[in-house]
CSV table of C-alpha atoms in Angstrom, one decimal:
chain,number,residue,atom,x,y,z
Q,8,UNK,CA,36.3,-15.9,28.2
Q,9,UNK,CA,38.5,-13.4,26.3
Q,10,UNK,CA,41.5,-14.8,24.4
Q,11,UNK,CA,44.8,-13.1,24.1
Q,12,UNK,CA,46.4,-12.3,20.8
Q,13,UNK,CA,49.5,-14.5,20.4
Q,14,UNK,CA,52.9,-12.9,20.4
Q,15,UNK,CA,54.1,-11.8,17.0
Q,16,UNK,CA,50.4,-11.9,15.7
Q,17,UNK,CA,47.6,-9.5,15.0
Q,18,UNK,CA,43.9,-9.6,14.4
Q,19,UNK,CA,42.4,-7.5,11.6
Q,20,UNK,CA,38.8,-6.4,10.9
Q,21,UNK,CA,38.1,-5.1,7.3
Q,22,UNK,CA,34.5,-4.2,6.6
Q,23,UNK,CA,32.5,-2.9,3.6
Q,24,UNK,CA,30.5,0.3,3.3
Q,25,UNK,CA,27.3,-1.5,4.4
Q,26,UNK,CA,29.0,-3.0,7.5
Q,27,UNK,CA,30.5,0.4,8.3
Q,28,UNK,CA,27.0,2.0,7.9
Q,29,UNK,CA,25.5,-0.7,10.2
Q,30,UNK,CA,28.3,-0.1,12.8
Q,31,UNK,CA,27.8,3.5,13.0
Q,32,UNK,CA,24.0,3.1,13.2
Q,33,UNK,CA,24.1,0.5,15.9
Q,34,UNK,CA,26.7,2.5,17.9
Q,35,UNK,CA,24.4,5.6,17.7
Q,36,UNK,CA,21.4,3.4,19.1
Q,37,UNK,CA,23.5,1.9,21.8
Q,38,UNK,CA,24.8,5.3,22.9
Q,39,UNK,CA,21.6,7.4,22.3
Q,40,UNK,CA,21.3,8.2,26.0
Q,41,UNK,CA,24.8,9.9,25.8
Q,42,UNK,CA,24.8,11.3,22.4
Q,43,UNK,CA,21.4,13.0,22.5
Q,44,UNK,CA,21.6,13.6,26.3
Q,45,UNK,CA,18.2,11.9,27.0
Q,46,UNK,CA,17.1,10.1,30.0
Q,47,UNK,CA,17.2,6.3,29.8
Q,48,UNK,CA,13.5,6.1,30.0
Q,49,UNK,CA,13.1,8.2,27.0
Q,50,UNK,CA,15.4,6.1,24.7
Q,51,UNK,CA,12.7,3.6,23.9
Q,52,UNK,CA,10.5,6.3,22.7
Q,53,UNK,CA,12.8,7.7,20.2
Q,54,UNK,CA,13.3,7.0,16.5
Q,55,UNK,CA,16.6,7.6,14.7
Q,56,UNK,CA,16.7,8.6,11.1
Q,57,UNK,CA,20.2,8.8,9.6
Q,58,UNK,CA,22.1,9.1,6.4
Q,59,UNK,CA,25.6,9.0,5.2
Q,60,UNK,CA,27.1,10.9,2.1
Q,61,UNK,CA,29.9,8.5,1.1
Q,62,UNK,CA,31.3,11.1,-1.3
Q,63,UNK,CA,31.6,13.8,1.3
Q,64,UNK,CA,32.1,11.4,4.1
Q,65,UNK,CA,29.5,13.1,6.2
Q,66,UNK,CA,26.9,11.4,8.7
Q,67,UNK,CA,23.6,12.8,10.0
Q,68,UNK,CA,21.5,11.3,12.7
Q,69,UNK,CA,18.2,12.8,13.8
Q,70,UNK,CA,16.6,11.6,17.1
Q,71,UNK,CA,12.9,12.4,17.5
Q,72,UNK,CA,9.8,11.1,19.2
Q,73,UNK,CA,7.3,11.2,16.2
Q,74,UNK,CA,7.2,7.5,15.8
Q,75,UNK,CA,7.4,6.7,12.2
Q,76,UNK,CA,5.5,9.8,11.1
Q,77,UNK,CA,8.8,11.1,9.7
Q,78,UNK,CA,9.1,14.7,8.4
Q,79,UNK,CA,12.8,14.6,8.4
Q,80,UNK,CA,14.6,14.6,4.9
Q,81,UNK,CA,18.0,13.5,6.1
Q,82,UNK,CA,19.6,13.6,2.7
Q,83,UNK,CA,18.5,17.2,2.5
Q,84,UNK,CA,19.6,18.1,6.0
Q,85,UNK,CA,22.9,16.5,5.4
Q,86,UNK,CA,23.6,18.7,2.5
Q,87,UNK,CA,22.3,21.9,4.2
Q,88,UNK,CA,23.4,21.8,7.8
Q,89,UNK,CA,26.9,22.7,9.1
Q,90,UNK,CA,28.6,20.2,11.4
Q,91,UNK,CA,27.1,20.3,14.8
Q,92,UNK,CA,30.5,19.2,16.4
Q,93,UNK,CA,34.0,18.2,15.3
Q,94,UNK,CA,33.9,15.2,17.8
Q,95,UNK,CA,31.2,13.1,19.4
Q,96,UNK,CA,33.1,13.3,22.6
Q,97,UNK,CA,32.1,16.8,23.4
Q,98,UNK,CA,29.1,17.9,25.5
Q,99,UNK,CA,27.6,20.2,22.9
Q,100,UNK,CA,27.5,17.8,20.0
Q,101,UNK,CA,24.0,18.3,18.8
Q,102,UNK,CA,21.6,21.1,18.0
Q,103,UNK,CA,17.9,21.1,18.9
Q,104,UNK,CA,15.6,22.4,16.3
Q,105,UNK,CA,11.8,22.6,16.3
Q,106,UNK,CA,9.9,20.8,13.5
Q,107,UNK,CA,9.1,24.2,12.1
Q,108,UNK,CA,12.8,25.2,11.8
Q,109,UNK,CA,13.6,21.8,10.2
Q,110,UNK,CA,10.9,22.2,7.6
Q,111,UNK,CA,12.2,25.8,6.8
Q,112,UNK,CA,15.7,24.5,6.3
Q,113,UNK,CA,14.5,21.7,4.1
Q,114,UNK,CA,12.5,24.3,2.1
Q,115,UNK,CA,15.6,26.5,1.5
Q,116,UNK,CA,15.7,28.8,4.4
Q,117,UNK,CA,19.0,29.7,5.9
Q,118,UNK,CA,20.0,30.3,9.5
Q,119,UNK,CA,23.0,30.0,11.8
Q,120,UNK,CA,22.9,26.2,11.5
Q,121,UNK,CA,23.0,26.0,7.5
Q,122,UNK,CA,26.0,26.3,5.3
């Protein structure tokens, strides 16, 4: 049963960097179907790789179906890619790249998605 906040009171949550990282990651997992526009049956086949640059305050999350055969250097992609959206509440919030395109970006090639 949910309780009420008493009159003239408040509830506060303050979390550390690690807890914030965990919260963002868990929310991405919980909302994969919506965030990456995939069917519910596909969600269990996906793996998420993510990273946060605390200095620039940027986040990246790569959803793929390669299992744990990971070719994605999230730190590199985080530094090279432009933002894919200015809000996670828009339809076109992600870009879709082939593995070849990702590897090219990670190797220094520029395209319309790089800074």
